[in-house]
Short mmCIF file of C-alpha atoms in Angstrom, two decimals:
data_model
loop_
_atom_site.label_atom_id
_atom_site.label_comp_id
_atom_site.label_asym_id
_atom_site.label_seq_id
_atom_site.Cartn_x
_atom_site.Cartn_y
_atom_site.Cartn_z
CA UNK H 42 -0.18 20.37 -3.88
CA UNK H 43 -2.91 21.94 -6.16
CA UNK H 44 -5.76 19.74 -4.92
CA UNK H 45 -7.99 21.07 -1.87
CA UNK H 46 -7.77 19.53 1.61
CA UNK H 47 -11.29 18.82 1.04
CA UNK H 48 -10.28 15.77 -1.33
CA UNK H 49 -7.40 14.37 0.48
CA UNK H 50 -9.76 11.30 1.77
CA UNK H 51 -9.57 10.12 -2.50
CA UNK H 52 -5.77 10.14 -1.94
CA UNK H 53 -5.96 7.65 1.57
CA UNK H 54 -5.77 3.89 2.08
CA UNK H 55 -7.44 3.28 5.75
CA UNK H 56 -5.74 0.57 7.23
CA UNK H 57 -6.57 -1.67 9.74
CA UNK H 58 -3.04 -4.47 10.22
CA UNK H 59 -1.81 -4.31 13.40
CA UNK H 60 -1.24 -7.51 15.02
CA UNK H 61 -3.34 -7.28 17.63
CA UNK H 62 -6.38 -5.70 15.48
CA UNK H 63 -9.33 -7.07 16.59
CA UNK H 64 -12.54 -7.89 15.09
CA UNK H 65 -14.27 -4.66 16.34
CA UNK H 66 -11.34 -3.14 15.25
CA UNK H 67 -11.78 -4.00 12.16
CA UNK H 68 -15.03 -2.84 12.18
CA UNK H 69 -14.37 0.71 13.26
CA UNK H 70 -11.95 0.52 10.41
CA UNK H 71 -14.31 -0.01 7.70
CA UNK H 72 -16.41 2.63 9.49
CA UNK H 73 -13.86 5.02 9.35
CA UNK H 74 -13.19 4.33 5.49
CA UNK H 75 -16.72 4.60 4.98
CA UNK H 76 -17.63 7.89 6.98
CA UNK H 77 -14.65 9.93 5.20
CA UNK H 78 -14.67 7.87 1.42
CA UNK H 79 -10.92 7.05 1.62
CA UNK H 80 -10.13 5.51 -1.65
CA UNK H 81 -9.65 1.89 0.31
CA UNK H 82 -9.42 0.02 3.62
CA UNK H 83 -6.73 -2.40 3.98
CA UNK H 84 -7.48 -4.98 6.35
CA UNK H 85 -5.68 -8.67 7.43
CA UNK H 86 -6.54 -11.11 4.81
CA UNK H 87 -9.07 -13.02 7.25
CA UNK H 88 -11.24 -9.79 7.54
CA UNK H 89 -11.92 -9.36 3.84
CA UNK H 90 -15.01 -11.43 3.89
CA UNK H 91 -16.50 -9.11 6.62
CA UNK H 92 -14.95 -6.11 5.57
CA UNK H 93 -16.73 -6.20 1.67
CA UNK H 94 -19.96 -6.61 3.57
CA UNK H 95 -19.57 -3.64 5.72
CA UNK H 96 -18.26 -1.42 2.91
CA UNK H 97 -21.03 -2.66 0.64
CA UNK H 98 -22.36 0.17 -1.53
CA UNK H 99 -19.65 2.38 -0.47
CA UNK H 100 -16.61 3.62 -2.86
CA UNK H 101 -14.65 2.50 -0.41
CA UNK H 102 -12.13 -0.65 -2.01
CA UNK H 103 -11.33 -3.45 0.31
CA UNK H 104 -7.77 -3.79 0.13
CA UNK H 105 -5.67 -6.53 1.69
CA UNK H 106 -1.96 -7.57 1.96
CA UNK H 107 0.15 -10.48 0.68
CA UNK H 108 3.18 -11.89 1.88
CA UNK H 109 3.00 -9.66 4.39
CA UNK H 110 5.11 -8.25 6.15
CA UNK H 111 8.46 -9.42 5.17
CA UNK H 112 7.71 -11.07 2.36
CA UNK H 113 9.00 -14.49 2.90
CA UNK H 114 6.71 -16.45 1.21
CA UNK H 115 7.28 -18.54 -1.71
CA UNK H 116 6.60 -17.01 -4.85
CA UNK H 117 3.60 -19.64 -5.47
CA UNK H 118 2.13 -19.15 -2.34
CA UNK H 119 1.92 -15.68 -2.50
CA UNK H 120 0.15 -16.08 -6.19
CA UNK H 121 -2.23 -18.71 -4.26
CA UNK H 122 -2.79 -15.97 -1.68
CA UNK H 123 -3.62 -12.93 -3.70
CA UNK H 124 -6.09 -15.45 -5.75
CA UNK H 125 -7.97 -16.47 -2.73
CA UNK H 126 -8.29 -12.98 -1.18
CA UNK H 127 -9.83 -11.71 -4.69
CA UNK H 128 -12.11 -14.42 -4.49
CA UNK H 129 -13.19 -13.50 -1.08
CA UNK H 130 -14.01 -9.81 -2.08
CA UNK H 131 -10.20 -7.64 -2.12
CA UNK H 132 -9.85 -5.09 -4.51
CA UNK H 133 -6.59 -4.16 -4.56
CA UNK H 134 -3.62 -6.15 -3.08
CA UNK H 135 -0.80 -4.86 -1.65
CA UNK H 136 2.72 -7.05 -1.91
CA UNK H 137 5.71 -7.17 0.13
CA UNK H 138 9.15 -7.67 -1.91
CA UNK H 139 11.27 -10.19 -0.22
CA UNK H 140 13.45 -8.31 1.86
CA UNK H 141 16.16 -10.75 2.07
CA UNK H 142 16.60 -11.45 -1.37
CA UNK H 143 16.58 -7.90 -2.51
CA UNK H 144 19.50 -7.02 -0.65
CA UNK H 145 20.96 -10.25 -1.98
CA UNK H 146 20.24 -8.99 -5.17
CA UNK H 147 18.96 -12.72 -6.41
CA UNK H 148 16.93 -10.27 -8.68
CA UNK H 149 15.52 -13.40 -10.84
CA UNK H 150 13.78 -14.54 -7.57
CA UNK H 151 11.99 -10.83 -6.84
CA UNK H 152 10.98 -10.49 -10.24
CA UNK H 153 9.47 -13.69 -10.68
CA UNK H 154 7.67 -13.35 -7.31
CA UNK H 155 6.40 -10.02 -8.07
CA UNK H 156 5.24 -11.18 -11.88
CA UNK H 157 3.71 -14.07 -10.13
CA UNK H 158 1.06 -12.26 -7.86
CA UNK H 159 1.22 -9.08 -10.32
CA UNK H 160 -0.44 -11.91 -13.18
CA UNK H 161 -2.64 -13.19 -10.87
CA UNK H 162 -4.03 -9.58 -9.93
CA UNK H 163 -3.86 -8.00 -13.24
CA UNK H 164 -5.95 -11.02 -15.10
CA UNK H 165 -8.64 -10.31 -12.57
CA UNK H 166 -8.69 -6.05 -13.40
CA UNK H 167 -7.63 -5.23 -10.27
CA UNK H 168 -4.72 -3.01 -8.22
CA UNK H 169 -1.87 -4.50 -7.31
CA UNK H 170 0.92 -2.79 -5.31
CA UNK H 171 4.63 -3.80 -4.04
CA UNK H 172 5.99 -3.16 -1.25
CA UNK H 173 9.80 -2.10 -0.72
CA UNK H 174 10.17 -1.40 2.73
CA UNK H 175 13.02 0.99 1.98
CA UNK H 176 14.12 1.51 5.59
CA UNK H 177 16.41 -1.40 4.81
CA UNK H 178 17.66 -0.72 1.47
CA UNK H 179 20.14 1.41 -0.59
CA UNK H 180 19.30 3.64 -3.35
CA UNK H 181 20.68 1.13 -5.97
CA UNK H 182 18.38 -1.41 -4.75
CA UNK H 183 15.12 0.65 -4.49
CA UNK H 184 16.07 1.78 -7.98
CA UNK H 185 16.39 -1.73 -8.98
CA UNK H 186 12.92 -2.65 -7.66
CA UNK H 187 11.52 0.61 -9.60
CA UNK H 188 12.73 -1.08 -12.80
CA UNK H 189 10.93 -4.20 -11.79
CA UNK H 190 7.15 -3.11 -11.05
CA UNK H 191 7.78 -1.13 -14.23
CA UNK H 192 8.62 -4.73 -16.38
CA UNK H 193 5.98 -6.16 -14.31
CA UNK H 194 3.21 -4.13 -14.87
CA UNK H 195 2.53 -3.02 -11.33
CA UNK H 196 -0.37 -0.07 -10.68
CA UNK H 197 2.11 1.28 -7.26
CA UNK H 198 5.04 1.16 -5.56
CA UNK H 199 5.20 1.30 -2.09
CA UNK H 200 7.85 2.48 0.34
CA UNK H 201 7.24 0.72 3.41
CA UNK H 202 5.00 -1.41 5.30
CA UNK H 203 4.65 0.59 8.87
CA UNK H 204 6.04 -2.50 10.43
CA UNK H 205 9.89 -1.94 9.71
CA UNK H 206 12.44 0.16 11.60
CA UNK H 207 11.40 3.12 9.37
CA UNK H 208 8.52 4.27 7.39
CA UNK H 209 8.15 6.72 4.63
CA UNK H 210 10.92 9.44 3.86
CA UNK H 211 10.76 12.46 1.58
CA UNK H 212 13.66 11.70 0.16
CA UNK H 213 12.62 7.77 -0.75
CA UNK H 214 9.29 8.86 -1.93
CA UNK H 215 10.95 11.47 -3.99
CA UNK H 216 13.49 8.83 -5.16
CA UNK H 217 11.14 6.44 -6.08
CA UNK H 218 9.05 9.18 -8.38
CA UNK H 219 11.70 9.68 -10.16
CA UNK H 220 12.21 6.20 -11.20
CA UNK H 221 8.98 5.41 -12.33
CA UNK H 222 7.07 6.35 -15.33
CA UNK H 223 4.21 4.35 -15.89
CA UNK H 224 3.78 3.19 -11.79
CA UNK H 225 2.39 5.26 -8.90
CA UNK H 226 3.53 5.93 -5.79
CA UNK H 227 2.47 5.16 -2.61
CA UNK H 228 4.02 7.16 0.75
CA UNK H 229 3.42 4.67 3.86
CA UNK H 230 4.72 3.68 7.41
CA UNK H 231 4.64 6.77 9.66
CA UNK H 232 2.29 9.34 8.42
CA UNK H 233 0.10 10.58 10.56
CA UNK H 234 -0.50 14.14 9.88
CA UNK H 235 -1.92 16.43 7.37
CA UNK H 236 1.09 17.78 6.46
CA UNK H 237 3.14 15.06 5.85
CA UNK H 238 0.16 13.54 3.33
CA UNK H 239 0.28 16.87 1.54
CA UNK H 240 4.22 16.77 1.73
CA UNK H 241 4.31 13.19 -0.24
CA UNK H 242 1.52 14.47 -2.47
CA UNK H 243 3.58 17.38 -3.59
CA UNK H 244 6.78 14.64 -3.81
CA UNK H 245 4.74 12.33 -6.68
CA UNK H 246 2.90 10.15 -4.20
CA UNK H 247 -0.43 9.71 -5.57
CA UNK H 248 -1.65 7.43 -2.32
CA UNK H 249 -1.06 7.48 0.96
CA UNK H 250 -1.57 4.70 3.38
CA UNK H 251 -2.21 5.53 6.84
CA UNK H 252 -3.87 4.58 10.19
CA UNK H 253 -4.40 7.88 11.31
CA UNK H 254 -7.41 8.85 8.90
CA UNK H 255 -9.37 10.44 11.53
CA UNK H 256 -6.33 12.76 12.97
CA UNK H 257 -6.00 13.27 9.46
CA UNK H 258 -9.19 14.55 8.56
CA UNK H 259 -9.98 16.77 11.75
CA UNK H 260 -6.96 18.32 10.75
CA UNK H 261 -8.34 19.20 7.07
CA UNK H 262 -11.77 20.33 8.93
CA UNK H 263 -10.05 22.18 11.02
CA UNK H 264 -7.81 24.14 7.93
#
């Protein structure tokens, strides 16, 4: 990649979703995000309040996820849902595509889910970002869901949510750059080194979503 290590933190998404994440975790999150200016935090959608206080006067976004992580629900709930978290202070919200009903191909259903929450994010000027957790799919169906965040409007694409049997791959992030014009990429699930972010950087990622911010960053200190 031509940028410097010294501005990877612009290209990082913090996030703080495990299942067990606590509120202190949350906290040290949002610190974290803070202390290196990644370009957000993602957080559970019950942290958001807290988490736009703590990053208050920061540049640091608070991000949060919907339908998350598999997707499942209805189309109108996860409009309802991406509403009420931009109400409560997200910034960007990140999507999960139905997993089910993309390898079903009941493409009608995942593009009216996707439009749904895409409208609801868009009207407010804000980033929204879908999901494909790839690890389950085949090419023809990742392509597919290229073509839809493209009719949709989307600002990213997403490969994974770093709760599947697989994250990230070079060769889906690579994949997925080629399909898209006018929508990003963003490498998740997996990445936890310095390397790899520069790897997907130099593949057409343009954000990187990661827990491992602070392994990340010694590493660029250390370089």
């Amino acid at each position: 990649m031509s940028e410097s290590t010294e501005n990877i933190a612009r290209y990082l998404d913090h996030t703080v979703l495990a299942p067990a994440a606590t509120d202190a975790d949350m906290a040290r999150g949002c610190e974290i995000a803070r202390q290196f200016g990644t370009a957000a935090a993602f957080v559970k959608p019950h942290f958001v309040i807290e988490a736009s206080k703590l990053l208050a006067g920061s540049t640091v976004k608070v991000g949060t996820v919907v339908g998350f992580p598999q997707g499942l629900a209805l189309p109108s709930i996860q409009a309802d849902e991406a509403e009420m978290a931009i109400d409560m202070g997200a910034r960007e919200i990140d999507m999960v595509a139905n997993t089910g009903k993309v390898l079903s191909e009941d493409w009608d259903y995942v593009s009216t889910c996707i439009a749904g929450v895409a409208e609801v994010v868009k009207s407010r000027g804000l980033i929204i970002k879908v999901i494909f957790e790839t690890c389950y799919l085949a090419d023809s169906h990742k392509i597919m869901l290229c073509r839809i965040c493209e009719q949709a409007g989307v600002h990213f694409a997403k490969t994974s949510t770093g709760f599947g049997p697989g994250g990230a791959t070079e060769a889906d992030v690579a994949l997925m750059a080629r399909h898209l014009k006018s929508v990003k990429v963003k490498a998740a699930g997996g990445i936890r080194t310095l390397e790899q972010v520069r790897r997907y950087l130099d593949l057409g990622a343009s954000r990187i979503g990661t827990s491992s911010t602070q392994q990340i960053m010694a590493e660029v200190r250390a370089n």
